[in-house]
mmCIF file of C-alpha atoms in Angstrom:
data_model
loop_
_atom_site.group_PDB
_atom_site.id
_atom_site.type_symbol
_atom_site.label_atom_id
_atom_site.label_comp_id
_atom_site.label_asym_id
_atom_site.label_seq_id
_atom_site.Cartn_x
_atom_site.Cartn_y
_atom_site.Cartn_z
ATOM 1 C CA UNK A 7 71.859 -0.155 25.578
ATOM 2 C CA UNK A 8 68.146 -0.007 26.522
ATOM 3 C CA UNK A 9 66.055 2.841 24.943
ATOM 4 C CA UNK A 10 65.728 4.547 28.265
ATOM 5 C CA UNK A 11 69.487 4.640 28.859
ATOM 6 C CA UNK A 12 70.161 5.789 25.281
ATOM 7 C CA UNK A 13 67.495 8.647 25.638
ATOM 8 C CA UNK A 14 69.012 9.892 28.920
ATOM 9 C CA UNK A 15 72.422 9.674 27.364
ATOM 10 C CA UNK A 16 71.364 12.016 24.423
ATOM 11 C CA UNK A 17 69.863 14.544 26.894
ATOM 12 C CA UNK A 18 73.050 14.226 29.005
ATOM 13 C CA UNK A 19 75.030 14.892 25.887
ATOM 14 C CA UNK A 20 73.202 18.173 25.385
ATOM 15 C CA UNK A 21 73.923 19.487 28.796
ATOM 16 C CA UNK A 22 77.478 18.061 28.933
ATOM 17 C CA UNK A 23 78.220 20.361 25.962
ATOM 18 C CA UNK A 24 77.910 23.179 28.430
ATOM 19 C CA UNK A 25 80.337 21.587 30.853
ATOM 20 C CA UNK A 26 82.927 20.478 28.304
ATOM 21 C CA UNK A 27 82.352 23.342 25.862
ATOM 22 C CA UNK A 28 82.507 20.610 23.042
ATOM 23 C CA UNK A 29 79.557 21.857 20.948
ATOM 24 C CA UNK A 30 80.233 19.405 18.171
ATOM 25 C CA UNK A 31 77.732 16.806 19.013
ATOM 26 C CA UNK A 32 74.780 19.241 19.338
ATOM 27 C CA UNK A 33 73.669 18.927 15.725
ATOM 28 C CA UNK A 34 73.808 15.115 15.723
ATOM 29 C CA UNK A 35 71.469 14.754 18.797
ATOM 30 C CA UNK A 36 68.721 17.177 17.403
ATOM 31 C CA UNK A 37 66.436 16.192 14.453
ATOM 32 C CA UNK A 38 67.398 18.478 11.608
ATOM 33 C CA UNK A 39 63.758 18.798 10.275
ATOM 34 C CA UNK A 40 61.124 21.452 9.944
ATOM 35 C CA UNK A 41 59.069 19.532 12.625
ATOM 36 C CA UNK A 42 61.716 20.380 15.172
ATOM 37 C CA UNK A 43 60.785 23.102 17.832
ATOM 38 C CA UNK A 44 62.000 24.430 21.165
ATOM 39 C CA UNK A 45 61.182 26.770 23.912
ATOM 40 C CA UNK A 46 63.926 28.102 26.271
ATOM 41 C CA UNK A 47 64.189 29.159 29.888
ATOM 42 C CA UNK A 48 66.248 32.174 28.746
ATOM 43 C CA UNK A 49 65.228 34.919 26.276
ATOM 44 C CA UNK A 50 64.064 34.935 23.491
ATOM 45 C CA UNK A 51 61.063 33.072 24.597
ATOM 46 C CA UNK A 52 59.389 32.449 21.210
ATOM 47 C CA UNK A 53 59.092 29.070 19.519
ATOM 48 C CA UNK A 54 62.358 28.217 17.695
ATOM 49 C CA UNK A 55 63.345 26.039 14.819
ATOM 50 C CA UNK A 56 66.376 23.698 14.489
ATOM 51 C CA UNK A 57 68.901 26.173 13.251
ATOM 52 C CA UNK A 58 67.995 28.999 15.793
ATOM 53 C CA UNK A 59 67.953 26.347 18.675
ATOM 54 C CA UNK A 60 71.392 25.064 17.761
ATOM 55 C CA UNK A 61 72.790 28.711 17.513
ATOM 56 C CA UNK A 62 71.272 29.686 20.881
ATOM 57 C CA UNK A 63 72.530 26.582 22.537
ATOM 58 C CA UNK A 64 76.061 27.131 21.340
ATOM 59 C CA UNK A 65 75.905 30.836 22.462
ATOM 60 C CA UNK A 66 74.428 29.843 25.856
ATOM 61 C CA UNK A 67 77.063 27.314 26.611
ATOM 62 C CA UNK A 68 80.017 29.402 25.613
ATOM 63 C CA UNK A 69 78.761 32.351 27.514
ATOM 64 C CA UNK A 70 78.422 30.333 30.757
ATOM 65 C CA UNK A 71 81.673 29.408 32.575
ATOM 66 C CA UNK A 72 81.905 26.758 35.421
ATOM 67 C CA UNK A 73 78.545 25.384 34.036
ATOM 68 C CA UNK A 74 77.005 22.494 36.021
ATOM 69 C CA UNK A 75 73.735 20.760 35.753
ATOM 70 C CA UNK A 76 71.516 18.183 37.513
ATOM 71 C CA UNK A 77 68.775 16.205 36.202
ATOM 72 C CA UNK A 78 66.418 15.147 38.893
ATOM 73 C CA UNK A 79 63.494 12.749 38.957
ATOM 74 C CA UNK A 80 63.386 11.973 35.133
ATOM 75 C CA UNK A 81 60.195 10.285 33.889
ATOM 76 C CA UNK A 82 60.709 8.479 30.541
ATOM 77 C CA UNK A 83 57.594 7.450 28.543
ATOM 78 C CA UNK A 84 58.222 5.497 25.450
ATOM 79 C CA UNK A 85 55.479 4.998 22.835
ATOM 80 C CA UNK A 86 57.001 2.785 20.014
ATOM 81 C CA UNK A 87 59.238 5.407 18.167
ATOM 82 C CA UNK A 88 58.365 8.397 20.218
ATOM 83 C CA UNK A 89 59.589 9.249 23.816
ATOM 84 C CA UNK A 90 58.713 11.917 26.191
ATOM 85 C CA UNK A 91 61.174 12.831 28.931
ATOM 86 C CA UNK A 92 60.031 15.123 31.879
ATOM 87 C CA UNK A 93 62.492 16.132 34.628
ATOM 88 C CA UNK A 94 63.488 18.821 37.137
ATOM 89 C CA UNK A 95 66.641 20.533 36.058
ATOM 90 C CA UNK A 96 69.163 22.697 38.025
ATOM 91 C CA UNK A 97 71.717 24.677 36.117
ATOM 92 C CA UNK A 98 74.450 26.763 37.594
ATOM 93 C CA UNK A 99 77.380 28.722 36.334
ATOM 94 C CA UNK A 100 78.856 32.057 35.718
ATOM 95 C CA UNK A 101 77.242 34.233 32.931
ATOM 96 C CA UNK A 102 80.316 36.030 31.417
ATOM 97 C CA UNK A 103 80.414 39.375 29.616
ATOM 98 C CA UNK A 104 83.613 39.270 27.820
ATOM 99 C CA UNK A 105 83.367 42.822 26.668
ATOM 100 C CA UNK A 106 83.136 44.291 30.199
ATOM 101 C CA UNK A 107 85.217 41.486 31.871
ATOM 102 C CA UNK A 108 82.352 40.888 34.383
ATOM 103 C CA UNK A 109 80.572 37.810 35.344
ATOM 104 C CA UNK A 110 77.290 37.128 37.263
ATOM 105 C CA UNK A 111 76.601 33.810 39.213
ATOM 106 C CA UNK A 112 73.333 32.111 38.027
ATOM 107 C CA UNK A 113 71.287 29.352 39.407
ATOM 108 C CA UNK A 114 68.335 28.294 37.491
ATOM 109 C CA UNK A 115 65.882 25.869 39.130
ATOM 110 C CA UNK A 116 63.509 24.694 36.223
ATOM 111 C CA UNK A 117 61.596 21.963 34.644
ATOM 112 C CA UNK A 118 62.292 20.333 31.266
ATOM 113 C CA UNK A 119 60.297 18.231 28.750
ATOM 114 C CA UNK A 120 61.926 16.660 25.874
ATOM 115 C CA UNK A 121 60.245 14.738 23.070
ATOM 116 C CA UNK A 122 62.468 12.297 21.005
ATOM 117 C CA UNK A 123 61.828 10.237 17.971
ATOM 118 C CA UNK A 124 63.663 7.206 16.815
ATOM 119 C CA UNK A 125 64.905 7.738 13.189
ATOM 120 C CA UNK A 126 66.740 5.169 13.228
ATOM 121 C CA UNK A 127 68.520 6.443 16.448
ATOM 122 C CA UNK A 128 66.922 8.543 19.028
ATOM 123 C CA UNK A 129 66.823 12.413 18.227
ATOM 124 C CA UNK A 130 65.400 15.259 20.083
ATOM 125 C CA UNK A 131 62.548 16.695 18.259
ATOM 126 C CA UNK A 132 61.125 19.213 20.811
ATOM 127 C CA UNK A 133 62.566 20.821 23.911
ATOM 128 C CA UNK A 134 60.540 22.945 26.473
ATOM 129 C CA UNK A 135 62.736 24.387 29.409
ATOM 130 C CA UNK A 136 60.913 26.506 31.925
ATOM 131 C CA UNK A 137 62.334 28.414 34.845
ATOM 132 C CA UNK A 138 60.721 27.786 38.176
ATOM 133 C CA UNK A 139 62.992 30.402 39.849
ATOM 134 C CA UNK A 140 66.522 31.513 39.663
ATOM 135 C CA UNK A 141 69.011 34.282 39.554
ATOM 136 C CA UNK A 142 70.788 35.349 36.523
#
């Protein structure tokens, strides 16, 4: 598999976790290291570390039913053992409040930048998601 295909597969694995609700692969595709960082398109908006990112991704994906996503116009730039991936991201679903038994449709049109390092396989080392517009 080419590096570009492997990199897109890893990013797909992240968002597929929201579709399938299989969260078991999240830890293996992120670099468990103090150098890891992320910004999210949902609160809290501060810079997060590996552990907090995994916890918030798990919470996000279990809280959204009927989750779907679309990666549009990906640009992959590879510099030896580092890759930068930028793309447009559309996420849809139903934000579920289990306590109140209510749900709110959400559509997030956004942009995403991922930085990956090859150690020895590709791992996500930074994520930056930003919302262009959306409801939810």
